[in-house]
XYZ file of C-alpha atoms in Angstrom:
683
model
C -71.157 -147.026 57.380
C -71.917 -150.161 59.336
C -68.581 -151.952 60.665
C -68.152 -155.031 59.576
C -71.903 -154.841 57.589
C -71.322 -158.741 55.761
C -71.228 -161.962 56.931
C -68.228 -161.973 54.934
C -66.328 -159.393 56.051
C -67.144 -160.825 60.153
C -65.524 -163.689 59.236
C -62.979 -161.541 58.462
C -62.612 -160.034 61.226
C -63.098 -163.195 63.571
C -59.890 -164.039 62.062
C -58.240 -160.794 62.733
C -59.213 -160.543 66.271
C -57.598 -164.634 66.996
C -54.995 -163.471 65.205
C -54.034 -160.808 67.554
C -54.985 -162.590 70.349
C -52.515 -165.210 69.705
C -49.995 -162.807 69.156
C -50.564 -161.068 72.613
C -50.660 -164.810 74.047
C -47.462 -165.070 72.668
C -46.037 -162.208 73.995
C -46.967 -163.587 77.589
C -45.480 -166.539 77.052
C -42.035 -164.654 76.532
C -42.619 -162.135 79.296
C -43.734 -165.564 82.040
C -40.571 -166.846 80.763
C -38.291 -163.215 81.191
C -40.094 -163.149 84.662
C -39.090 -166.466 85.878
C -34.863 -165.581 84.776
C -35.152 -162.976 86.277
C -36.584 -164.041 89.051
C -33.923 -166.571 89.150
C -31.027 -164.102 88.747
C -31.846 -162.544 91.900
C -32.095 -165.703 93.771
C -28.518 -167.008 91.980
C -26.862 -163.610 93.247
C -28.518 -163.667 96.538
C -26.836 -167.054 97.096
C -23.627 -166.301 95.958
C -23.242 -163.197 97.796
C -23.814 -163.755 101.501
C -21.782 -161.201 102.280
C -23.681 -158.156 101.110
C -24.927 -155.330 101.978
C -28.149 -155.384 104.309
C -29.641 -152.316 102.374
C -29.578 -154.433 98.821
C -30.607 -157.453 99.957
C -33.750 -155.275 100.834
C -33.809 -153.542 97.635
C -33.489 -157.180 96.135
C -35.764 -159.636 98.003
C -38.694 -156.017 97.175
C -37.597 -156.560 93.683
C -37.732 -160.153 93.390
C -41.712 -159.908 95.838
C -42.623 -157.198 92.976
C -41.053 -159.543 89.567
C -43.551 -161.612 91.527
C -46.347 -160.089 91.628
C -46.290 -158.800 87.382
C -45.561 -162.495 86.774
C -48.640 -163.597 88.542
C -50.745 -160.495 86.560
C -49.882 -161.681 83.540
C -49.913 -165.328 83.872
C -53.782 -164.532 85.117
C -54.044 -162.374 82.027
C -53.240 -165.265 79.341
C -55.049 -167.545 81.354
C -57.690 -164.820 79.941
C -56.940 -164.886 76.766
C -56.792 -168.667 76.586
C -59.592 -168.706 77.438
C -61.557 -166.687 74.431
C -59.153 -167.610 71.694
C -61.328 -170.689 70.364
C -65.185 -168.481 71.133
C -63.620 -164.866 71.564
C -67.625 -164.065 71.660
C -70.844 -164.639 70.995
C -72.997 -161.344 70.272
C -73.262 -157.661 68.777
C -74.911 -154.612 69.466
C -74.611 -151.755 67.436
C -75.201 -148.737 70.063
C -75.187 -145.187 70.112
C -75.434 -142.422 72.770
C -78.526 -140.026 72.781
C -75.985 -137.108 71.264
C -75.585 -136.034 67.799
C -71.872 -135.899 68.573
C -71.541 -140.175 69.693
C -70.774 -142.397 67.187
C -72.381 -145.141 66.652
C -70.389 -148.398 68.668
C -69.744 -151.637 67.688
C -69.840 -153.878 71.342
C -68.816 -157.496 70.988
C -69.922 -159.247 73.601
C -67.662 -162.878 74.680
C -67.031 -164.150 78.022
C -64.465 -162.257 79.255
C -63.111 -158.596 78.231
C -60.025 -157.626 75.665
C -58.987 -154.023 76.237
C -56.342 -153.767 72.949
C -53.666 -151.705 74.247
C -52.148 -151.508 71.348
C -54.958 -149.839 69.731
C -56.282 -148.109 72.813
C -59.666 -149.821 72.279
C -62.115 -152.414 74.030
C -62.415 -154.983 71.166
C -64.671 -157.759 73.439
C -66.886 -156.879 76.210
C -67.475 -159.027 79.543
C -70.858 -159.954 79.055
C -71.596 -158.881 82.458
C -70.110 -155.689 81.564
C -72.927 -152.431 82.485
C -73.450 -152.099 78.404
C -73.504 -155.797 77.651
C -76.828 -156.165 79.724
C -78.249 -153.924 76.556
C -77.469 -157.418 74.301
C -80.235 -159.258 77.146
C -82.520 -156.405 78.150
C -83.463 -154.739 74.330
C -84.100 -155.306 71.364
C -83.748 -152.853 68.430
C -84.482 -149.615 68.908
C -84.297 -147.164 72.444
C -82.217 -149.011 74.836
C -80.343 -147.907 77.933
C -78.116 -149.092 80.745
C -76.930 -148.648 83.696
C -73.241 -147.971 83.998
C -70.970 -146.069 87.252
C -71.800 -142.308 86.168
C -75.782 -143.633 85.934
C -78.042 -144.181 83.273
C -76.977 -144.601 79.437
C -80.009 -143.719 77.258
C -79.709 -144.398 73.827
C -80.596 -146.623 70.284
C -79.035 -150.185 69.288
C -79.315 -150.048 65.710
C -77.785 -153.414 64.804
C -78.159 -156.999 66.610
C -76.420 -159.913 66.154
C -75.951 -163.582 67.457
C -73.042 -165.587 66.361
C -72.119 -169.623 67.351
C -68.142 -169.741 67.129
C -66.182 -173.075 67.804
C -62.634 -173.713 67.614
C -62.125 -169.890 66.375
C -64.418 -170.864 63.693
C -68.012 -169.075 62.466
C -70.532 -171.921 62.046
C -72.943 -169.461 61.802
C -74.317 -165.510 61.912
C -78.036 -164.487 63.119
C -79.383 -161.121 62.333
C -82.426 -160.168 63.009
C -84.823 -157.794 65.280
C -86.968 -159.944 67.900
C -85.427 -163.849 66.822
C -81.911 -163.373 67.354
C -82.513 -165.239 70.499
C -85.322 -167.744 69.618
C -83.136 -169.019 66.983
C -80.373 -169.556 69.175
C -81.518 -170.466 71.396
C -83.485 -173.355 69.509
C -80.054 -175.061 68.155
C -78.867 -174.907 71.852
C -81.795 -176.666 73.089
C -81.922 -178.975 70.555
C -78.456 -180.438 71.137
C -77.522 -183.348 73.390
C -77.089 -183.316 76.487
C -72.749 -182.999 78.176
C -71.261 -184.885 81.105
C -71.255 -181.044 83.100
C -73.450 -178.131 82.866
C -72.628 -175.781 80.746
C -72.194 -171.628 80.641
C -75.458 -169.844 79.202
C -73.647 -166.768 77.994
C -75.006 -166.956 74.763
C -79.250 -167.323 75.651
C -79.375 -165.713 79.115
C -83.199 -164.618 78.453
C -84.705 -161.336 80.258
C -86.500 -162.605 82.806
C -82.389 -164.649 83.602
C -80.657 -161.386 82.918
C -82.964 -160.025 85.804
C -82.388 -162.492 88.001
C -78.598 -162.141 87.656
C -78.149 -158.472 87.698
C -79.955 -157.783 90.238
C -77.612 -156.293 93.028
C -80.274 -154.784 95.069
C -81.684 -158.193 97.036
C -79.903 -159.133 100.402
C -81.683 -161.821 99.485
C -82.928 -163.155 96.237
C -85.816 -166.627 96.327
C -85.865 -167.658 92.961
C -88.899 -170.128 92.845
C -87.920 -171.844 88.926
C -90.082 -174.193 87.377
C -88.737 -177.911 86.309
C -86.213 -176.948 83.208
C -85.707 -172.824 84.056
C -82.373 -173.322 84.390
C -82.533 -171.810 87.510
C -79.099 -173.306 88.598
C -77.506 -171.709 85.944
C -78.748 -168.942 86.353
C -77.932 -168.463 90.597
C -74.088 -169.961 89.555
C -74.388 -166.932 86.505
C -75.191 -164.458 89.351
C -72.046 -165.490 91.355
C -70.106 -164.905 88.186
C -71.399 -161.578 88.155
C -71.689 -160.082 91.325
C -67.730 -161.656 91.462
C -67.417 -159.562 88.538
C -69.635 -156.397 89.881
C -68.010 -156.307 93.144
C -64.094 -157.068 92.246
C -62.363 -156.677 95.405
C -65.134 -157.202 98.207
C -66.414 -160.941 97.325
C -63.630 -163.570 95.956
C -64.665 -166.739 95.221
C -63.340 -168.056 98.416
C -66.309 -166.203 100.056
C -69.004 -167.795 98.723
C -70.451 -171.206 100.045
C -72.896 -173.204 97.403
C -75.363 -175.629 99.842
C -76.182 -178.637 97.120
C -78.023 -181.819 97.841
C -75.453 -183.985 96.894
C -71.694 -184.825 96.029
C -73.219 -186.467 92.296
C -74.653 -182.281 92.219
C -71.255 -180.876 93.136
C -69.172 -181.904 90.410
C -72.159 -181.470 87.661
C -72.364 -177.769 88.608
C -68.328 -177.939 88.983
C -67.733 -176.947 85.109
C -69.717 -173.486 85.114
C -68.083 -171.130 87.078
C -63.783 -172.322 85.396
C -65.955 -171.911 82.424
C -67.067 -168.348 83.152
C -63.536 -167.374 84.505
C -63.858 -168.175 87.804
C -62.474 -170.945 90.198
C -64.361 -172.723 91.768
C -65.944 -171.428 95.004
C -66.458 -173.864 98.010
C -69.080 -176.067 98.956
C -71.177 -178.162 101.433
C -74.806 -180.161 102.763
C -77.007 -178.930 104.724
C -76.333 -182.252 106.795
C -72.772 -181.327 107.230
C -73.428 -177.898 108.399
C -76.018 -179.105 110.911
C -73.255 -181.470 112.353
C -70.512 -179.675 112.659
C -72.157 -176.897 114.874
C -72.895 -180.182 116.930
C -68.850 -180.852 117.347
C -69.730 -184.152 115.174
C -71.499 -185.489 118.201
C -74.136 -187.440 117.316
C -75.132 -189.970 114.400
C -77.896 -189.313 112.712
C -79.748 -190.355 109.641
C -79.083 -188.532 106.459
C -81.486 -187.170 103.929
C -82.043 -189.286 101.727
C -82.237 -191.991 103.879
C -85.353 -189.832 105.691
C -86.603 -190.105 102.311
C -86.202 -193.526 101.255
C -88.035 -194.665 104.546
C -91.140 -193.082 104.143
C -91.319 -194.780 99.800
C -90.428 -198.049 101.455
C -91.734 -198.076 105.556
C -93.776 -194.853 106.132
C -95.293 -194.564 109.530
C -97.923 -192.784 110.404
C -95.520 -191.942 113.380
C -92.981 -191.275 111.180
C -95.162 -189.000 109.025
C -95.923 -186.578 112.331
C -92.415 -185.776 114.004
C -91.261 -184.439 110.380
C -93.909 -182.429 109.802
C -94.518 -181.146 113.356
C -90.409 -180.209 113.301
C -91.494 -178.577 109.770
C -93.630 -176.274 111.185
C -93.275 -172.693 111.996
C -95.480 -173.565 115.783
C -92.422 -175.829 115.955
C -90.003 -172.728 116.128
C -92.529 -170.783 118.405
C -92.262 -173.454 120.589
C -88.460 -173.796 120.653
C -88.369 -170.238 121.155
C -90.588 -170.078 124.145
C -88.739 -173.175 124.940
C -85.184 -171.419 125.316
C -87.025 -168.100 127.199
C -87.878 -171.046 129.369
C -84.600 -171.825 129.763
C -82.823 -168.452 130.801
C -85.707 -168.432 133.384
C -85.605 -171.553 135.355
C -82.487 -173.676 134.454
C -79.470 -172.026 136.625
C -80.194 -172.665 139.695
C -77.479 -170.636 141.693
C -76.324 -171.311 144.914
C -74.087 -170.350 147.421
C -69.936 -171.025 147.378
C -67.720 -171.560 149.662
C -64.328 -169.429 147.614
C -62.024 -169.854 150.664
C -62.227 -170.840 154.157
C -63.346 -167.259 155.127
C -65.137 -165.884 151.835
C -68.586 -167.283 150.495
C -69.923 -166.283 147.362
C -73.868 -166.085 148.010
C -76.395 -167.679 145.290
C -78.593 -163.926 144.874
C -75.700 -162.525 143.952
C -74.344 -165.615 141.273
C -77.942 -165.442 140.094
C -77.403 -161.727 139.237
C -75.132 -162.230 137.077
C -76.013 -164.611 135.393
C -78.741 -162.651 134.250
C -76.836 -159.334 134.443
C -74.882 -160.900 131.326
C -77.694 -161.502 129.304
C -76.407 -160.826 126.339
C -74.235 -163.513 125.365
C -75.695 -166.623 124.692
C -76.083 -168.711 128.171
C -72.901 -171.354 128.163
C -70.653 -168.097 127.410
C -72.395 -166.275 130.084
C -69.972 -168.623 132.741
C -66.195 -166.378 132.145
C -67.976 -163.592 131.894
C -69.225 -164.217 135.659
C -66.520 -165.412 137.292
C -64.249 -162.372 136.316
C -66.654 -160.016 136.899
C -67.211 -162.135 140.548
C -63.923 -161.927 141.503
C -62.830 -158.518 140.635
C -66.168 -157.474 143.493
C -64.545 -160.317 145.753
C -61.613 -158.557 145.646
C -62.762 -154.809 146.152
C -64.000 -155.726 148.715
C -62.291 -158.098 150.354
C -58.972 -157.117 149.451
C -57.207 -160.631 148.383
C -55.397 -162.038 145.750
C -57.324 -165.165 143.612
C -55.471 -168.060 142.493
C -56.400 -169.725 139.190
C -57.602 -172.685 140.895
C -59.822 -170.931 143.382
C -61.009 -168.829 139.952
C -61.011 -172.813 137.989
C -63.171 -173.286 141.231
C -65.690 -170.850 140.325
C -66.013 -171.464 136.936
C -66.872 -175.212 137.707
C -69.136 -174.064 140.330
C -71.090 -171.717 138.357
C -71.224 -173.361 135.445
C -72.492 -176.510 137.784
C -75.454 -174.312 138.297
C -76.246 -174.540 134.850
C -78.793 -177.514 134.135
C -78.907 -176.734 130.394
C -74.528 -178.199 128.704
C -75.856 -180.898 127.359
C -77.621 -180.454 123.833
C -79.360 -183.717 124.017
C -80.524 -183.559 126.965
C -81.385 -179.883 126.753
C -83.539 -180.736 123.303
C -85.491 -184.052 125.087
C -86.775 -181.621 127.680
C -87.968 -179.811 124.944
C -90.377 -182.254 124.430
C -91.875 -183.099 128.040
C -91.590 -179.510 128.955
C -94.181 -179.704 125.531
C -95.893 -182.500 126.753
C -95.632 -184.043 124.164
C -92.393 -186.887 124.919
C -92.971 -188.797 122.138
C -92.544 -186.732 119.183
C -88.698 -187.283 119.947
C -87.241 -191.088 118.625
C -83.689 -191.930 118.729
C -82.873 -195.111 116.766
C -80.754 -197.878 117.525
C -77.609 -197.239 118.609
C -78.221 -193.449 119.589
C -79.199 -192.397 116.327
C -81.069 -189.455 116.018
C -83.128 -188.566 113.176
C -82.376 -185.996 109.821
C -85.432 -183.920 111.491
C -84.028 -183.868 114.806
C -80.623 -182.027 113.621
C -81.414 -178.658 113.128
C -83.797 -177.880 115.910
C -80.872 -179.479 118.348
C -77.786 -176.822 116.022
C -80.199 -174.727 116.416
C -80.735 -174.501 120.536
C -77.016 -175.249 120.016
C -76.222 -171.556 118.809
C -78.502 -170.359 120.896
C -77.608 -171.784 124.169
C -73.828 -171.698 122.836
C -73.181 -169.050 119.766
C -72.445 -169.623 116.685
C -68.183 -169.018 115.378
C -67.997 -166.244 113.102
C -66.953 -167.338 109.131
C -66.246 -165.564 106.120
C -68.996 -166.541 103.538
C -69.750 -163.636 102.097
C -72.968 -164.557 100.043
C -74.364 -168.335 100.701
C -76.651 -170.480 97.732
C -78.913 -172.667 98.680
C -80.297 -174.886 96.243
C -83.086 -177.373 95.869
C -84.304 -174.652 98.872
C -87.865 -176.958 98.910
C -86.679 -179.650 100.799
C -85.173 -177.852 103.866
C -87.566 -177.171 106.521
C -88.218 -173.625 108.008
C -85.940 -174.617 111.121
C -83.107 -175.169 109.066
C -83.423 -172.006 107.737
C -83.582 -169.876 111.132
C -80.641 -172.724 111.479
C -78.934 -170.988 108.018
C -79.585 -167.082 108.974
C -78.197 -167.412 112.416
C -74.890 -169.153 110.518
C -74.679 -167.182 107.022
C -76.046 -163.393 108.423
C -74.561 -162.637 104.854
C -76.102 -161.961 101.062
C -78.500 -165.177 100.137
C -79.261 -166.977 96.996
C -81.539 -169.180 97.697
C -83.250 -171.533 94.346
C -86.017 -174.491 94.215
C -88.684 -175.419 92.974
C -91.686 -176.403 95.061
C -93.211 -179.570 92.471
C -89.765 -180.826 93.058
C -89.825 -181.591 97.101
C -88.481 -185.269 97.481
C -89.535 -184.342 101.124
C -93.565 -183.167 101.134
C -93.777 -183.674 104.443
C -90.957 -181.324 105.325
C -90.394 -178.982 102.553
C -90.651 -175.388 102.050
C -92.536 -172.840 99.822
C -90.860 -169.397 99.062
C -93.630 -167.899 101.071
C -91.894 -170.018 104.177
C -88.706 -169.346 103.014
C -89.306 -165.492 103.101
C -91.120 -165.832 106.496
C -87.957 -168.250 107.810
C -84.959 -165.401 106.269
C -87.301 -162.999 107.591
C -86.607 -160.971 104.794
C -85.935 -162.003 101.136
C -87.386 -160.687 97.091
C -89.164 -163.698 95.802
C -88.729 -163.752 92.086
C -89.709 -166.603 89.528
C -88.673 -168.249 86.691
C -91.491 -169.592 84.792
C -90.345 -170.263 80.903
C -89.332 -174.394 81.004
C -85.939 -174.754 78.858
C -84.970 -178.721 79.202
C -88.205 -180.629 78.008
C -89.928 -180.889 74.561
C -93.488 -179.277 74.777
C -94.697 -183.291 74.982
C -92.523 -184.234 77.844
C -93.955 -180.725 79.793
C -97.204 -181.526 79.017
C -96.791 -185.212 79.735
C -95.635 -184.006 83.532
C -98.148 -181.084 83.838
C -100.508 -183.915 84.090
C -98.236 -185.816 86.560
C -98.313 -182.361 89.266
C -100.067 -179.022 86.820
C -97.919 -176.190 87.825
C -99.504 -173.282 86.778
C -96.372 -170.574 86.804
C -94.853 -173.042 84.065
C -94.854 -171.964 80.828
C -92.594 -174.290 77.766
C -90.927 -172.980 75.642
C -91.936 -173.786 71.834
C -89.626 -177.056 70.892
C -91.934 -180.555 69.647
C -90.221 -184.073 69.353
C -91.451 -187.283 70.049
C -94.812 -187.458 72.550
C -93.895 -189.754 76.114
C -94.618 -193.728 75.525
C -95.632 -195.909 77.761
C -95.292 -199.442 77.885
C -97.711 -202.065 79.677
C -96.474 -205.499 79.429
C -97.752 -209.237 81.274
C -94.866 -209.277 83.538
C -91.352 -208.542 84.827
C -89.563 -210.835 81.887
C -91.067 -209.014 79.473
C -90.565 -205.564 80.669
C -86.956 -206.292 81.606
C -86.316 -207.290 78.016
C -87.603 -204.626 76.634
C -85.734 -202.337 78.630
C -82.978 -203.539 77.400
C -84.550 -203.024 73.715
C -84.536 -199.434 74.470
C -81.078 -199.180 75.596
C -79.752 -200.650 72.460
C -82.236 -198.606 70.374
C -79.869 -195.326 72.485
C -76.974 -196.893 71.776
C -77.398 -196.501 67.963
C -78.418 -193.148 68.273
C -76.720 -190.001 68.376
C -77.188 -189.135 71.868
C -74.684 -188.812 74.422
C -76.739 -189.238 77.783
C -79.625 -192.132 78.915
C -81.308 -191.828 81.941
C -82.904 -195.210 83.854
C -84.654 -194.036 86.810
C -85.767 -195.966 89.577
C -88.513 -194.650 92.531
C -86.009 -196.023 95.238
C -81.423 -197.047 95.423
C -82.443 -200.681 96.306
C -84.243 -200.824 93.131
C -82.122 -199.527 91.334
C -79.882 -202.274 92.308
C -82.083 -204.943 91.355
C -82.854 -203.288 88.093
C -79.063 -203.031 87.448
C -78.221 -206.291 88.164
C -80.492 -207.598 86.088
C -80.499 -205.639 83.281
C -75.884 -206.630 83.435
C -75.409 -203.960 80.750
C -71.977 -203.165 80.208
C -70.773 -199.329 80.710
C -73.979 -198.869 82.869
C -73.073 -195.942 85.689
C -74.468 -196.374 88.638
C -74.932 -193.283 90.551
C -76.248 -193.174 94.193
C -76.064 -191.395 98.015
C -72.415 -192.514 98.109
C -71.407 -191.423 94.587
C -69.439 -187.938 94.367
C -69.191 -187.602 90.259
C -71.952 -187.441 87.086
C -70.180 -189.617 84.425
C -71.931 -189.222 80.951
C -73.090 -191.844 79.256
C -75.760 -194.886 80.292
C -77.153 -193.759 83.979
C -78.766 -195.703 86.561
C -80.164 -194.088 89.134
C -83.084 -193.380 92.160
C -85.047 -190.364 91.310
C -83.925 -188.710 94.695
C -80.375 -188.692 93.255
C -81.166 -187.395 90.006
C -82.829 -184.243 90.934
C -81.265 -181.077 89.330
C -79.473 -183.641 86.384
C -81.080 -184.090 83.200
C -80.530 -186.731 79.908
C -81.133 -186.754 75.995
C -83.510 -189.854 77.112
C -85.267 -190.732 79.857
C -86.328 -194.248 80.720
C -88.803 -194.945 83.959
C -89.817 -198.730 85.047
C -92.416 -199.813 87.035
C -94.756 -197.639 86.590
C -97.450 -199.609 88.053
C -100.343 -198.761 90.146
C -97.899 -200.431 93.216
C -95.090 -198.954 92.714
C -96.387 -195.142 92.430
C -99.662 -194.265 94.124
C -98.834 -192.251 97.238
C -97.986 -188.607 97.158
C -94.481 -188.998 98.011
C -94.667 -191.165 94.935
C -95.848 -188.362 92.486
C -93.259 -186.251 93.709
C -90.512 -188.527 92.645
C -92.285 -189.771 89.411
C -92.053 -185.733 88.693
C -88.989 -185.551 89.526
C -88.398 -188.078 87.030
C -90.227 -187.211 84.416
C -89.142 -183.867 84.198
C -84.989 -185.173 84.097
C -85.757 -186.021 80.332
C -84.968 -183.310 77.487
C -85.745 -185.312 74.047
C -86.780 -188.989 74.632
C -89.273 -190.340 77.428
C -90.593 -193.696 77.775
C -92.510 -195.173 80.765
C -92.597 -198.801 81.294
C -94.560 -201.386 83.263
C -96.072 -204.730 83.493
C -99.470 -206.194 84.977
C -102.931 -204.411 84.874
C -103.008 -200.945 86.383
C -100.280 -198.121 85.647
C -100.065 -195.813 88.136
C -102.965 -193.011 88.429
C -100.825 -189.823 87.975
C -100.748 -190.465 84.098
């Protein structure tokens, strides 16, 4: 007999589970209060009895620590139960191991495990548990999963999916083949929220393979626009935290995100999955920290903006060269040159009667070649003085030691990062490829190679990062990945989409990243879930991606609207905004090419409650958002309006990239507007 065969039985069972969860939560509340009261009693006792025996004090303190630990555990349990009481589970499979002695067991799957101690049964299985993987990987029939004891084979007899909100079952779907598809279509048709959400109920087979990949030390995810790659990467982090509990914690993970807005946009996912938020940083911050924040530099955003507004062939050439593997090879040859030519040893008169010969000092520089060059001075000083003490039997003073170390350091011509970097271009015979801007400001493309040289010369400090997640991988150059590899020799998840690069002269493909990081497994996400087929087809005309497979969800065809002049175009955009405001959509993105165009458009529109997202913004908000294509990357909106798509505004290759990014932000509705006679040749 099938357990909970009918929908009526399922609804009744759901209520039983919720009631049981609420009962346990109530008990934990009492337990927490008891622990708090006990702790207070212990503290009062110690305060009021200061002359008690030291052994008793020690015993009381141990009891306090024990009660505190238990209380923390109870609080954590309550927190997890409270998270699932509204949505206890979303799926179910009935599974029987390949043995007559094993019964068919219903496996309900949710965000967290719920083990009922009273009945001594696991009522709900965590979506990350080994047995739960079958829900994503198998349909009815033969199935298997990897358990700690090995592969478990058997058969799935039933597969169901539920939509439960606020403790109420909205619907239940039972199907052998379309269980995911039906739910998926319902979820994809929903309106965008102000934060990225967890997708545990709709994880697809190809996505599940990435999430549960425990083998790859470096996993490179090439995902098409709208494939859910960022969400999948975050679910992968949640899975690894579950699978390697005790070996890795949230604090051991670091996310490299493109900007603070995007970091805020994704901040909801891990807490929804019951995990703590993880530290977040940017590539610029990492590189600047390596250089001890000594240098002013153009940000990546400023570099992109300059390429969009006033590019010069020289500027493009500098970026392109510094993003090549030839450049890295030249840097490595130059480092060898530094090793062989930058240390010029001299005699050092240590005392009136003792002189350290230059030849001996030179010998020690190469003796300690396992150290980074700037780290050798300390070891060289100690060794030389030890030898001097043996030979001359004298006591070295602190002043003499400091003097010798200072003299040895002076013999090395590579103590200044900026000078060494300038020397590199002179050594290559290409001094024109290095250009400082006003106020001794470095170009963005120079930040990573300078950091690379610094690490080689100075060494890098150890960090506690056990897993690094790098998003928007295509916008980072090979030399940046070389720096990352030196700083973070840990496991990595790297993800992005080559088609969405806003840095066409300094971007990286998955193959280039694989080469830069020396190792790495590339996995592809080809299905696009975000946009309707009509919007996806339109985007494909701008930039064809042969890997892209749209999920069959239909909607309005994108519109390209022409107007006689800017005034008419502006008036039409206002009407489009009014139409959006009267609709059920929750988010509208007005996406311009550059930030200066965003400012101009916002001033002209004068729409109340419009939110301006700039490079200085730190949070994503729902509603009407006006922003640049660069800042919109990674975000999604129910509706998107792209103004000024004329042939003058969108004509270069980087313009094409920006337009592609802007178009692929739209989930349900897309409108492009322009004034004049010709629209961009890209559509």
